[in-house]
């Protein structure tokens, strides 16, 4: 490899790493916007607003690029949209009820779910490391949840939002399996577009029935959810185009650090030793799951 080629690869890696850190920052700030709404706005309404912003920005980009919005594998695109919409509803529900750090850590159990789903649905080989990852990951989940029998010295997390967070991780994994199959033939913007195309009709009846008219700063937080999510998707796409998947995904875990920091600085959320140890185990399990699929 000559010096020019090496310098080009180094620039690519720097640009990719910068984009992924920016995407994690954007997604973490998006969770702050959801948290700031404080349960005043129903989760379904937050997802609806986020979807309207996304469809406007993605549709504009596709129109400018002359991209066919329908795609070819519409059934799988719709399934990806359904799984992604359910995942987002669950994750936002967890954010409103759990500390940001805990909700984000529980969401990042999705790589072990993804490995299992890829084995069952795509026939990918399930290596021995996955078993180790599952054990480590669920020990970490227990430490983050902090049930009374663990002797963590404080009341554990509520069961319903914890299940919502884990449900969000499961449906995130299913959505990623769909994306993995679709990415070989579909344009990335088409895959992104089907998310709001599904989530809008899914959430609109809920909003009509139980919606709340936003007031004051609520509009700013709702706009922030939509814009920051779109920026995060743009940057993560850029990062994945510049770095190998395993390294790129590992950089995404900086979102846990950002989320814990915002929770501590803005929301006065405490971070316990058990939460830190549990987060370390969950992230370690995720790294093992990713590495086992790369080898």
Tab-separated table of C-alpha atoms in Angstrom:
chain	number	residue	atom	x	y	z
A	1	UNK	CA	0.000	0.000	0.000
A	2	UNK	CA	1.553	3.315	-1.092
A	3	UNK	CA	1.558	6.484	0.991
A	4	UNK	CA	-1.289	8.119	-0.921
A	5	UNK	CA	-3.582	5.105	-0.480
A	6	UNK	CA	-2.679	4.858	3.199
A	7	UNK	CA	-3.395	8.560	3.709
A	8	UNK	CA	-6.769	8.144	1.955
A	9	UNK	CA	-7.747	5.254	4.234
A	10	UNK	CA	-6.700	7.239	7.283
A	11	UNK	CA	-8.862	10.172	6.182
A	12	UNK	CA	-11.767	7.791	5.624
A	13	UNK	CA	-11.376	6.313	9.098
A	14	UNK	CA	-11.209	9.756	10.714
A	15	UNK	CA	-14.286	10.948	8.802
A	16	UNK	CA	-16.159	7.745	9.644
A	17	UNK	CA	-15.294	7.917	13.343
A	18	UNK	CA	-16.274	11.588	13.500
A	19	UNK	CA	-19.610	10.850	11.789
A	20	UNK	CA	-20.408	7.995	14.171
A	21	UNK	CA	-19.624	10.041	17.253
A	22	UNK	CA	-21.826	12.825	15.893
A	23	UNK	CA	-24.630	10.318	15.241
A	24	UNK	CA	-24.394	9.037	18.808
A	25	UNK	CA	-24.464	12.613	20.077
A	26	UNK	CA	-27.554	13.370	17.971
A	27	UNK	CA	-29.398	10.234	19.099
A	28	UNK	CA	-28.539	10.890	22.739
A	29	UNK	CA	-29.837	14.462	22.490
A	30	UNK	CA	-32.970	13.064	20.862
A	31	UNK	CA	-33.564	10.971	23.997
A	32	UNK	CA	-33.175	14.150	26.077
A	33	UNK	CA	-35.899	15.793	23.977
A	34	UNK	CA	-38.197	12.815	24.633
A	35	UNK	CA	-37.373	12.987	28.341
A	36	UNK	CA	-38.035	16.729	28.490
A	37	UNK	CA	-41.575	16.161	27.258
A	38	UNK	CA	-41.984	14.477	30.641
A	39	UNK	CA	-44.955	12.295	29.761
A	40	UNK	CA	-47.064	15.364	28.892
A	41	UNK	CA	-47.165	14.269	25.256
A	42	UNK	CA	-48.162	10.641	24.529
A	43	UNK	CA	-45.406	8.455	23.098
A	44	UNK	CA	-47.497	7.738	19.994
A	45	UNK	CA	-47.684	11.482	19.296
A	46	UNK	CA	-43.905	11.870	19.641
A	47	UNK	CA	-43.378	9.026	17.165
A	48	UNK	CA	-45.929	10.571	14.778
A	49	UNK	CA	-44.208	13.970	14.785
A	50	UNK	CA	-40.827	12.298	14.358
A	51	UNK	CA	-42.209	10.350	11.380
A	52	UNK	CA	-43.699	13.435	9.721
A	53	UNK	CA	-40.356	15.237	9.926
A	54	UNK	CA	-38.522	12.150	8.650
A	55	UNK	CA	-40.837	11.590	5.694
A	56	UNK	CA	-40.555	15.251	4.687
A	57	UNK	CA	-36.743	15.279	4.790
A	58	UNK	CA	-36.289	11.808	3.259
A	59	UNK	CA	-38.893	12.423	0.572
A	60	UNK	CA	-37.197	15.676	-0.418
A	61	UNK	CA	-33.805	13.967	-0.664
A	62	UNK	CA	-35.270	11.178	-2.808
A	63	UNK	CA	-37.021	13.644	-5.104
A	64	UNK	CA	-33.797	15.580	-5.609
A	65	UNK	CA	-31.906	12.341	-6.297
A	66	UNK	CA	-34.540	10.889	-8.619
A	67	UNK	CA	-34.895	7.742	-6.482
A	68	UNK	CA	-37.918	5.459	-6.850
A	69	UNK	CA	-39.578	5.526	-3.391
A	70	UNK	CA	-41.482	2.240	-3.722
A	71	UNK	CA	-38.570	-0.187	-3.757
A	72	UNK	CA	-38.720	-3.777	-5.022
A	73	UNK	CA	-39.188	-6.007	-1.950
A	74	UNK	CA	-42.197	-4.175	-0.546
A	75	UNK	CA	-43.294	-6.913	1.842
A	76	UNK	CA	-39.943	-6.944	3.601
A	77	UNK	CA	-39.802	-3.142	3.536
A	78	UNK	CA	-43.210	-3.022	5.228
A	79	UNK	CA	-42.065	-5.590	7.796
A	80	UNK	CA	-38.974	-3.477	8.498
A	81	UNK	CA	-41.224	-0.474	8.972
A	82	UNK	CA	-43.530	-2.338	11.358
A	83	UNK	CA	-40.656	-3.687	13.471
A	84	UNK	CA	-38.926	-0.313	13.544
A	85	UNK	CA	-42.112	1.509	14.532
A	86	UNK	CA	-42.861	-0.895	17.386
A	87	UNK	CA	-39.234	-0.654	18.535
A	88	UNK	CA	-39.412	3.153	18.620
A	89	UNK	CA	-42.711	3.150	20.519
A	90	UNK	CA	-41.237	0.785	23.113
A	91	UNK	CA	-37.969	2.726	23.416
A	92	UNK	CA	-39.698	6.078	23.842
A	93	UNK	CA	-42.005	4.545	26.456
A	94	UNK	CA	-38.953	3.306	28.346
A	95	UNK	CA	-37.228	6.691	28.118
A	96	UNK	CA	-40.190	8.479	29.699
A	97	UNK	CA	-40.146	6.160	32.752
A	98	UNK	CA	-36.514	5.095	33.227
A	99	UNK	CA	-33.239	6.964	33.770
A	100	UNK	CA	-31.660	7.755	30.410
A	101	UNK	CA	-28.586	5.625	31.090
A	102	UNK	CA	-30.641	2.566	32.070
A	103	UNK	CA	-33.038	2.877	29.133
A	104	UNK	CA	-30.135	3.217	26.689
A	105	UNK	CA	-28.231	0.261	28.170
A	106	UNK	CA	-31.307	-1.967	27.941
A	107	UNK	CA	-31.832	-0.873	24.336
A	108	UNK	CA	-28.267	-1.983	23.559
A	109	UNK	CA	-29.111	-5.613	24.270
A	110	UNK	CA	-30.248	-5.684	20.631
A	111	UNK	CA	-27.012	-7.210	19.187
A	112	UNK	CA	-27.590	-10.486	21.070
A	113	UNK	CA	-31.217	-10.479	19.900
A	114	UNK	CA	-29.976	-9.759	16.364
A	115	UNK	CA	-27.604	-12.725	16.441
A	116	UNK	CA	-30.397	-15.051	17.520
A	117	UNK	CA	-32.847	-13.656	14.978
A	118	UNK	CA	-30.284	-13.936	12.172
A	119	UNK	CA	-29.722	-17.585	13.154
A	120	UNK	CA	-33.441	-18.385	13.174
A	121	UNK	CA	-34.556	-16.299	10.187
A	122	UNK	CA	-31.508	-16.034	7.921
A	123	UNK	CA	-29.755	-19.300	8.746
A	124	UNK	CA	-26.577	-17.545	9.875
A	125	UNK	CA	-24.214	-19.698	11.917
A	126	UNK	CA	-24.603	-19.269	15.678
A	127	UNK	CA	-21.161	-19.518	17.240
A	128	UNK	CA	-20.232	-20.541	20.752
A	129	UNK	CA	-19.376	-16.948	21.609
A	130	UNK	CA	-23.057	-16.054	21.300
A	131	UNK	CA	-23.866	-18.295	24.262
A	132	UNK	CA	-21.242	-16.475	26.331
A	133	UNK	CA	-22.602	-13.131	25.123
A	134	UNK	CA	-26.170	-14.018	26.100
A	135	UNK	CA	-25.119	-15.033	29.624
A	136	UNK	CA	-22.996	-11.908	30.140
A	137	UNK	CA	-25.646	-9.660	28.642
A	138	UNK	CA	-28.462	-10.880	30.835
A	139	UNK	CA	-26.338	-10.712	33.974
A	140	UNK	CA	-25.728	-7.091	32.978
A	141	UNK	CA	-29.451	-6.514	32.435
A	142	UNK	CA	-30.200	-7.827	35.945
A	143	UNK	CA	-27.604	-5.457	37.403
A	144	UNK	CA	-29.104	-2.488	35.548
A	145	UNK	CA	-32.648	-3.409	36.617
A	146	UNK	CA	-31.443	-3.859	40.240
A	147	UNK	CA	-34.182	-6.124	41.675
A	148	UNK	CA	-34.548	-6.148	45.443
A	149	UNK	CA	-32.945	-9.579	45.842
A	150	UNK	CA	-29.744	-8.253	44.272
A	151	UNK	CA	-29.093	-6.149	47.377
A	152	UNK	CA	-28.232	-3.066	45.356
A	153	UNK	CA	-29.311	-0.783	48.184
A	154	UNK	CA	-32.165	0.881	46.294
A	155	UNK	CA	-35.531	0.102	44.774
A	156	UNK	CA	-35.186	-1.626	41.418
A	157	UNK	CA	-36.546	-0.332	38.131
A	158	UNK	CA	-40.252	-0.693	37.410
A	159	UNK	CA	-41.155	-3.858	35.509
A	160	UNK	CA	-43.338	-2.349	32.763
A	161	UNK	CA	-40.817	0.186	31.362
A	162	UNK	CA	-38.038	-2.425	31.638
A	163	UNK	CA	-40.100	-4.831	29.541
A	164	UNK	CA	-40.816	-1.990	27.114
A	165	UNK	CA	-37.081	-1.330	26.774
A	166	UNK	CA	-36.293	-5.010	26.180
A	167	UNK	CA	-39.209	-5.248	23.753
A	168	UNK	CA	-37.743	-2.272	21.914
A	169	UNK	CA	-34.392	-4.057	21.724
A	170	UNK	CA	-36.046	-7.201	20.351
A	171	UNK	CA	-37.930	-5.342	17.625
A	172	UNK	CA	-34.816	-3.303	16.846
A	173	UNK	CA	-33.024	-6.604	16.232
A	174	UNK	CA	-35.803	-7.812	13.936
A	175	UNK	CA	-35.686	-4.512	12.044
A	176	UNK	CA	-31.905	-4.851	11.633
A	177	UNK	CA	-32.319	-8.372	10.248
A	178	UNK	CA	-34.736	-6.956	7.677
A	179	UNK	CA	-32.307	-4.157	6.834
A	180	UNK	CA	-29.493	-6.683	6.411
A	181	UNK	CA	-31.547	-8.550	3.820
A	182	UNK	CA	-32.797	-5.369	2.118
A	183	UNK	CA	-29.463	-3.530	1.976
A	184	UNK	CA	-28.176	-5.712	-0.876
A	185	UNK	CA	-30.873	-4.493	-3.284
A	186	UNK	CA	-32.643	-1.435	-1.886
A	187	UNK	CA	-31.413	2.161	-1.733
A	188	UNK	CA	-30.764	3.272	1.891
A	189	UNK	CA	-33.242	6.149	1.562
A	190	UNK	CA	-35.965	3.715	0.474
A	191	UNK	CA	-35.357	1.633	3.607
A	192	UNK	CA	-35.476	4.780	5.758
A	193	UNK	CA	-38.645	6.016	4.014
A	194	UNK	CA	-40.686	2.922	4.847
A	195	UNK	CA	-40.195	3.589	8.548
A	196	UNK	CA	-42.405	6.724	8.635
A	197	UNK	CA	-44.669	5.322	5.915
A	198	UNK	CA	-45.649	2.604	8.388
A	199	UNK	CA	-45.409	4.519	11.664
A	200	UNK	CA	-47.697	7.381	10.556
A	201	UNK	CA	-50.796	5.223	9.897
A	202	UNK	CA	-49.880	3.095	12.918
A	203	UNK	CA	-49.765	5.997	15.380
A	204	UNK	CA	-52.337	8.378	13.848
A	205	UNK	CA	-55.413	6.587	15.302
A	206	UNK	CA	-53.773	6.631	18.762
A	207	UNK	CA	-53.082	10.358	18.461
A	208	UNK	CA	-56.625	11.115	17.275
A	209	UNK	CA	-57.981	9.276	20.313
A	210	UNK	CA	-55.524	10.369	23.009
A	211	UNK	CA	-53.486	13.195	21.498
A	212	UNK	CA	-52.511	16.306	23.446
A	213	UNK	CA	-51.990	19.685	21.796
A	214	UNK	CA	-48.380	20.752	22.483
A	215	UNK	CA	-47.791	24.063	24.230
A	216	UNK	CA	-44.764	26.307	24.627
A	217	UNK	CA	-41.442	24.491	24.531
A	218	UNK	CA	-43.152	21.194	23.690
A	219	UNK	CA	-42.992	22.240	20.036
A	220	UNK	CA	-39.235	22.725	20.287
A	221	UNK	CA	-38.681	19.325	21.916
A	222	UNK	CA	-40.885	17.594	19.329
A	223	UNK	CA	-39.033	19.278	16.475
A	224	UNK	CA	-35.774	18.280	18.136
A	225	UNK	CA	-36.823	14.628	18.165
A	226	UNK	CA	-37.471	14.673	14.414
A	227	UNK	CA	-34.449	16.703	13.332
A	228	UNK	CA	-31.938	15.012	15.646
A	229	UNK	CA	-33.115	11.542	14.608
A	230	UNK	CA	-32.700	12.455	10.943
A	231	UNK	CA	-29.227	13.883	11.569
A	232	UNK	CA	-28.298	10.745	13.486
A	233	UNK	CA	-29.398	8.556	10.579
A	234	UNK	CA	-27.430	10.643	8.079
A	235	UNK	CA	-24.254	10.506	10.169
A	236	UNK	CA	-24.529	6.809	10.976
A	237	UNK	CA	-24.969	6.064	7.250
A	238	UNK	CA	-21.843	8.101	6.525
A	239	UNK	CA	-19.914	6.311	9.261
A	240	UNK	CA	-20.940	2.859	8.060
A	241	UNK	CA	-19.751	3.746	4.562
A	242	UNK	CA	-16.276	4.635	5.842
A	243	UNK	CA	-15.568	1.982	8.496
A	244	UNK	CA	-15.920	-1.805	8.820
A	245	UNK	CA	-19.210	-2.787	10.420
A	246	UNK	CA	-17.738	-4.185	13.652
A	247	UNK	CA	-15.626	-1.103	14.354
A	248	UNK	CA	-18.441	1.231	13.356
A	249	UNK	CA	-20.937	-0.466	15.625
A	250	UNK	CA	-18.539	-0.413	18.562
A	251	UNK	CA	-18.214	3.352	18.223
A	252	UNK	CA	-22.006	3.680	18.453
A	253	UNK	CA	-21.823	2.613	22.103
A	254	UNK	CA	-20.545	6.057	23.016
A	255	UNK	CA	-24.272	6.920	23.023
A	256	UNK	CA	-24.519	5.175	26.411
A	257	UNK	CA	-21.876	7.568	27.776
A	258	UNK	CA	-23.659	10.574	26.296
A	259	UNK	CA	-27.030	9.444	27.679
A	260	UNK	CA	-25.624	8.892	31.168
A	261	UNK	CA	-23.945	12.310	31.039
A	262	UNK	CA	-27.093	14.173	29.956
A	263	UNK	CA	-29.134	12.349	32.595
A	264	UNK	CA	-26.666	13.377	35.294
A	265	UNK	CA	-26.132	16.982	34.095
A	266	UNK	CA	-29.660	17.996	33.030
A	267	UNK	CA	-32.007	15.627	34.813
A	268	UNK	CA	-30.181	15.022	38.109
A	269	UNK	CA	-30.244	11.253	37.537
A	270	UNK	CA	-27.877	9.260	39.707
A	271	UNK	CA	-25.536	6.636	38.286
A	272	UNK	CA	-24.918	3.706	40.632
A	273	UNK	CA	-22.014	1.279	40.644
A	274	UNK	CA	-24.429	-1.525	39.759
A	275	UNK	CA	-25.615	0.426	36.706
A	276	UNK	CA	-22.021	0.948	35.548
A	277	UNK	CA	-21.101	-2.722	36.035
A	278	UNK	CA	-24.286	-3.860	34.318
A	279	UNK	CA	-23.649	-1.507	31.399
A	280	UNK	CA	-20.108	-2.873	31.041
A	281	UNK	CA	-21.436	-6.445	30.857
A	282	UNK	CA	-24.169	-5.563	28.351
A	283	UNK	CA	-21.721	-3.733	26.095
A	284	UNK	CA	-19.178	-6.557	26.405
A	285	UNK	CA	-21.862	-9.032	25.378
A	286	UNK	CA	-22.703	-6.842	22.386
A	287	UNK	CA	-19.049	-6.682	21.303
A	288	UNK	CA	-18.801	-10.484	21.532
A	289	UNK	CA	-21.975	-10.895	19.475
A	290	UNK	CA	-20.646	-8.563	16.798
A	291	UNK	CA	-17.187	-10.138	16.656
A	292	UNK	CA	-18.667	-13.639	16.405
A	293	UNK	CA	-20.566	-12.612	13.294
A	294	UNK	CA	-17.501	-11.056	11.720
A	295	UNK	CA	-15.301	-14.164	12.028
